[in-house]
Coordinates of C-alpha atoms and ligand atoms in Angstrom, one line a residue:
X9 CA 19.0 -6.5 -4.9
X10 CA 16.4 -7.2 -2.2
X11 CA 14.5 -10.0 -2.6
X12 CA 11.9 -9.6 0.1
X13 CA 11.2 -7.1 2.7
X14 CA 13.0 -8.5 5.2
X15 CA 15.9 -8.0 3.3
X16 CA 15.5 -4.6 2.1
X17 CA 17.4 -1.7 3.3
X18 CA 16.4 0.2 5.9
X19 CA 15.7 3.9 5.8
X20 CA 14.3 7.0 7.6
X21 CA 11.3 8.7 7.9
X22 CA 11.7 11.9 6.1
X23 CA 8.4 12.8 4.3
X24 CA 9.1 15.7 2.1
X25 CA 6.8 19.1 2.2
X26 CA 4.6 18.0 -0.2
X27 CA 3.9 15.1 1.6
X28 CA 3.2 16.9 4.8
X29 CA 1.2 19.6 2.9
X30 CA -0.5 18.0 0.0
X31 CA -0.3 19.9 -2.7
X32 CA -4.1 21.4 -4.6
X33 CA -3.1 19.5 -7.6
X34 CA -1.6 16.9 -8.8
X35 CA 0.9 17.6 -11.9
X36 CA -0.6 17.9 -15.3
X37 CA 1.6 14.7 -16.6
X38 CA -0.4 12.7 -13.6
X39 CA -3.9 13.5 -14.0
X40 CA -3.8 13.0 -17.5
X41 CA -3.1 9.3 -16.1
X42 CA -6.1 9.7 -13.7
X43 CA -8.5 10.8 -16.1
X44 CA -7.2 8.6 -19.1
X45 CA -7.1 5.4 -17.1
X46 CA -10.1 6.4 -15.3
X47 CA -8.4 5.7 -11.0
X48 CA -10.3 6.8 -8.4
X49 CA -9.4 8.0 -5.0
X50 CA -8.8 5.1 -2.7
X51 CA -10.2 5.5 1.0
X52 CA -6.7 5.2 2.0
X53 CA -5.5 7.8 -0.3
X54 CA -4.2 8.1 -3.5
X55 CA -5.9 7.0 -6.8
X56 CA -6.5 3.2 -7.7
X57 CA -8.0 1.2 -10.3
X58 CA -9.1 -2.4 -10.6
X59 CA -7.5 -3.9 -13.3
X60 CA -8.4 -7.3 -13.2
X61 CA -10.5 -9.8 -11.0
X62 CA -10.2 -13.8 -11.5
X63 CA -13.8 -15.4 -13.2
X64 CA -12.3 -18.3 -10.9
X65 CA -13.6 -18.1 -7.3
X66 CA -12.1 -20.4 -4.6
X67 CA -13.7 -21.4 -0.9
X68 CA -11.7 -20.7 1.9
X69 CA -11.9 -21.3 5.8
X70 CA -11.4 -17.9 7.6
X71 CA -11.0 -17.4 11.2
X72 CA -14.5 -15.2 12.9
X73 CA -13.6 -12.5 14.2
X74 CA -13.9 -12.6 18.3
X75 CA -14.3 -16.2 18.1
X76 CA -11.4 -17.8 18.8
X77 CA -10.7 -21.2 17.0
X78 CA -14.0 -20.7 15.2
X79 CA -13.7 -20.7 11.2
X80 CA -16.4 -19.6 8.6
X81 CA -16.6 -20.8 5.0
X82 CA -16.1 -17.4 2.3
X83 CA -16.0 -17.1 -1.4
X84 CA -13.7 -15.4 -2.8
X85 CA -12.1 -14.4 -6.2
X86 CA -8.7 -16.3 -6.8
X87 CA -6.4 -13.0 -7.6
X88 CA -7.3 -9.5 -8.4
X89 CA -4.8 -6.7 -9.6
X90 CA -4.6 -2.8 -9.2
X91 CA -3.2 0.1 -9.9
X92 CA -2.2 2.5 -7.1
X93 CA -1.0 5.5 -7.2
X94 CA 0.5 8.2 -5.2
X95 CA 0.3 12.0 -6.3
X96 CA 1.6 15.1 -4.7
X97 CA -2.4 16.3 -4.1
X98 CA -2.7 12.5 -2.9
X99 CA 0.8 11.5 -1.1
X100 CA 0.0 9.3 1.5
X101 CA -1.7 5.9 1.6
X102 CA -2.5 5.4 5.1
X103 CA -2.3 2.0 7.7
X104 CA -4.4 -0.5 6.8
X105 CA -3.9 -4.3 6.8
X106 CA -5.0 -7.5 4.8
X107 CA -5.3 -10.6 5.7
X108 CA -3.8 -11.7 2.6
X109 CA -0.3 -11.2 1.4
X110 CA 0.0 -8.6 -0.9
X111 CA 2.3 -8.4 -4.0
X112 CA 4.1 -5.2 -4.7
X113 CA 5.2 -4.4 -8.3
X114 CA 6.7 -0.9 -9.0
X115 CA 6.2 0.6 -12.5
X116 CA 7.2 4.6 -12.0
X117 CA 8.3 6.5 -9.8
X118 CA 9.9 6.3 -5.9
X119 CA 7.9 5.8 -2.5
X120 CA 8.6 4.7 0.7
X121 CA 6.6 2.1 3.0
X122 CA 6.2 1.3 6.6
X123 CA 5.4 -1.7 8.0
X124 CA 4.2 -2.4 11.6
X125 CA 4.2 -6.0 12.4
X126 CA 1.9 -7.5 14.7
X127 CA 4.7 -7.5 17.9
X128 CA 5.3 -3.9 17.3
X129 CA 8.3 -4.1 14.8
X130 CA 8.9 -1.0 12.5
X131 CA 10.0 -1.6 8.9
X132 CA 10.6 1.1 6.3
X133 CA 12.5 0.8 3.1
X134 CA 12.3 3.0 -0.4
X135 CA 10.8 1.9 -3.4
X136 CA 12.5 2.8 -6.7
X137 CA 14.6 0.8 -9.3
X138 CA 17.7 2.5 -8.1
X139 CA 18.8 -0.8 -6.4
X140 CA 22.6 0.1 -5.4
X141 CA 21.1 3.0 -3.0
X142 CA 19.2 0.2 -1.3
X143 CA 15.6 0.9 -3.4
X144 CA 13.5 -2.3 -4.2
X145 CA 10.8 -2.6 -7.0
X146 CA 9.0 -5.6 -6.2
X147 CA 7.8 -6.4 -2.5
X148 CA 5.6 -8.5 -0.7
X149 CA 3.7 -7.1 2.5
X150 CA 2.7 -10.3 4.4
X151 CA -1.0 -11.4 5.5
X152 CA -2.0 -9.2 8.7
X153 CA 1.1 -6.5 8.9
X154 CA -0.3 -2.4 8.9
X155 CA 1.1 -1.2 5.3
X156 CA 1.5 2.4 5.3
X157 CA 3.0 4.1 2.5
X158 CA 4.5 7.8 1.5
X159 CA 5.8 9.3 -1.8
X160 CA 9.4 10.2 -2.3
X161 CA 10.4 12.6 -4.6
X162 CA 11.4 12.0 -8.3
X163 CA 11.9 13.5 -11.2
X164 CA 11.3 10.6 -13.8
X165 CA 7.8 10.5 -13.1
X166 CA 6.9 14.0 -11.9
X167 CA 6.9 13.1 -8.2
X168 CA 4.2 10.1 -8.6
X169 CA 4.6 7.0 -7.6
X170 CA 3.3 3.8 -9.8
X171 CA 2.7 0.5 -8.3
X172 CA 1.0 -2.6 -9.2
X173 CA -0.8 -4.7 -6.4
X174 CA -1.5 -8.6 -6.8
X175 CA -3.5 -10.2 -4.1
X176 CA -4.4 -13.9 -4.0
X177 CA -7.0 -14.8 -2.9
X178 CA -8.8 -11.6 -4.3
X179 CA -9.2 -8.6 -2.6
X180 CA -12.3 -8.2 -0.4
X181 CA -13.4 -5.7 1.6
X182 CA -14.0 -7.9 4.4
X183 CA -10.6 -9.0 4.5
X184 CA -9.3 -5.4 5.1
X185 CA -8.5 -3.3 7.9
X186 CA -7.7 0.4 8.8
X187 CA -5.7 1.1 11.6
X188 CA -8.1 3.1 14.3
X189 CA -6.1 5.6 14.3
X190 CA -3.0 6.7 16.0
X191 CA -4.4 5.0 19.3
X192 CA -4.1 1.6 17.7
X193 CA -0.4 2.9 16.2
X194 CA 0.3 3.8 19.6
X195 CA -0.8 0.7 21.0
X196 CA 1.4 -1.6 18.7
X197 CA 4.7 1.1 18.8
X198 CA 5.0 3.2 21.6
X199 CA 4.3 6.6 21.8
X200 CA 7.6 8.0 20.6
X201 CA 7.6 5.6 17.5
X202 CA 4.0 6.6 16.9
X203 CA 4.6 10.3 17.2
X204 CA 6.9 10.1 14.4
X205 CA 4.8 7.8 12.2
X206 CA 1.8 9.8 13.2
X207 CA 1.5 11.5 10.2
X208 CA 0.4 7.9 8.6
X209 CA -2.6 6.9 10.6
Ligands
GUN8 N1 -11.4 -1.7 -3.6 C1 -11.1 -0.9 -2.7 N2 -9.8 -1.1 -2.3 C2 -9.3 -2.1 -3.1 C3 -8.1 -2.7 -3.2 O1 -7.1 -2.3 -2.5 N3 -8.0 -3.7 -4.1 C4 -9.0 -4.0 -4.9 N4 -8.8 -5.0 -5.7 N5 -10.2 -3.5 -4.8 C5 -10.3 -2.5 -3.9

């Protein structure tokens, strides 16, 4: 067993048709999770929910942006909690960063991530609970590392993919950032790495 990222196993990038080719619809097992626990679609794809947000807030120093050395006093929640999920109609969740550390928790289904680290570095490793073939189902994506994320298929949860997210300080939209496209991707990987991970961006 894995017990961070680091350690996990890694593994190719082999998105699967429906991945490629979203499918119209997700399966009727997985909407019935959509409309019964009410997810939306996230703006990085897939469906999410908020489950939970602290009543405890906590003030924190954060770097400005462009202003090197500079540090601005924010409010935030102390942890917040989600559901996210990954459907054949909704397959891919795209780069984005935090600049938090994010807690991964699987609950159905397989997935696989990619993570581009600030020097460039490319890490990619399967989410699942079958933990001999090098699957891990808990993970923690570090503060300012692009999280990119694909389903895998899987029959135990009609090719969906379950996942709990834990963020501490709370997620806020100001500490979140999509990758500009495959331009930035390039930028950090090269073109031949980004070519292949292009589908992500
Ligand atoms: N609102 C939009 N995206 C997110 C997210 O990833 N987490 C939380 N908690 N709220 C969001």
């Amino acid at each position: 067993m894995s017990a961070n990222v680091a350690d996990a196993a890694d593994a190719a990038i082999e998105p699967v048709s429906f991945v490629k080719v979203p499918v119209p619809e997700p399966p009727t097992s997985l909407q019935k999770i959509i409309h019964d626990w009410q997810l939306i679609k996230h703006r990085e794809g897939g469906y999410f929910k908020e489950t939970d947000r602290s009543p405890l807030t906590m003030e924190l120093e954060k770097p400005q942006i462009g202003n090197s050395g500079n540090t601005e006093t924010v409010r935030r929640n102390q942890s917040t909690l989600i559901y996210y999920l990954l459907t054949p109609d909704s397959p891919i969740g795209k780069f984005h960063k935090n600049i938090n550390r994010i807690i991964h928790i699987l609950q159905r289904g397989k997935g696989q991530y990619v993570l581009v680290y600030p020097d460039g570095q490319v890490k990619s490793f399967r989410v699942g609970f079958d933990y001999k073939n090098g699957e891990v189902s808990q993970w923690v994506v570090p503060g300012g590392v692009f999280k990119a994320s694909f389903l895998m298929p899987n029959e135990e949860f009609d090719n969906g993919l379950l996942i709990s997210e834990v963020v501490v300080p709370g997620f806020d939209f100001e500490d979140h950032t999509f990758m500009k496209g495959e331009d930035e991707l390039k930028s950090l990987v090269g073109a031949e790495k980004a070519a292949e991970l292009a589908f992500l961006a």
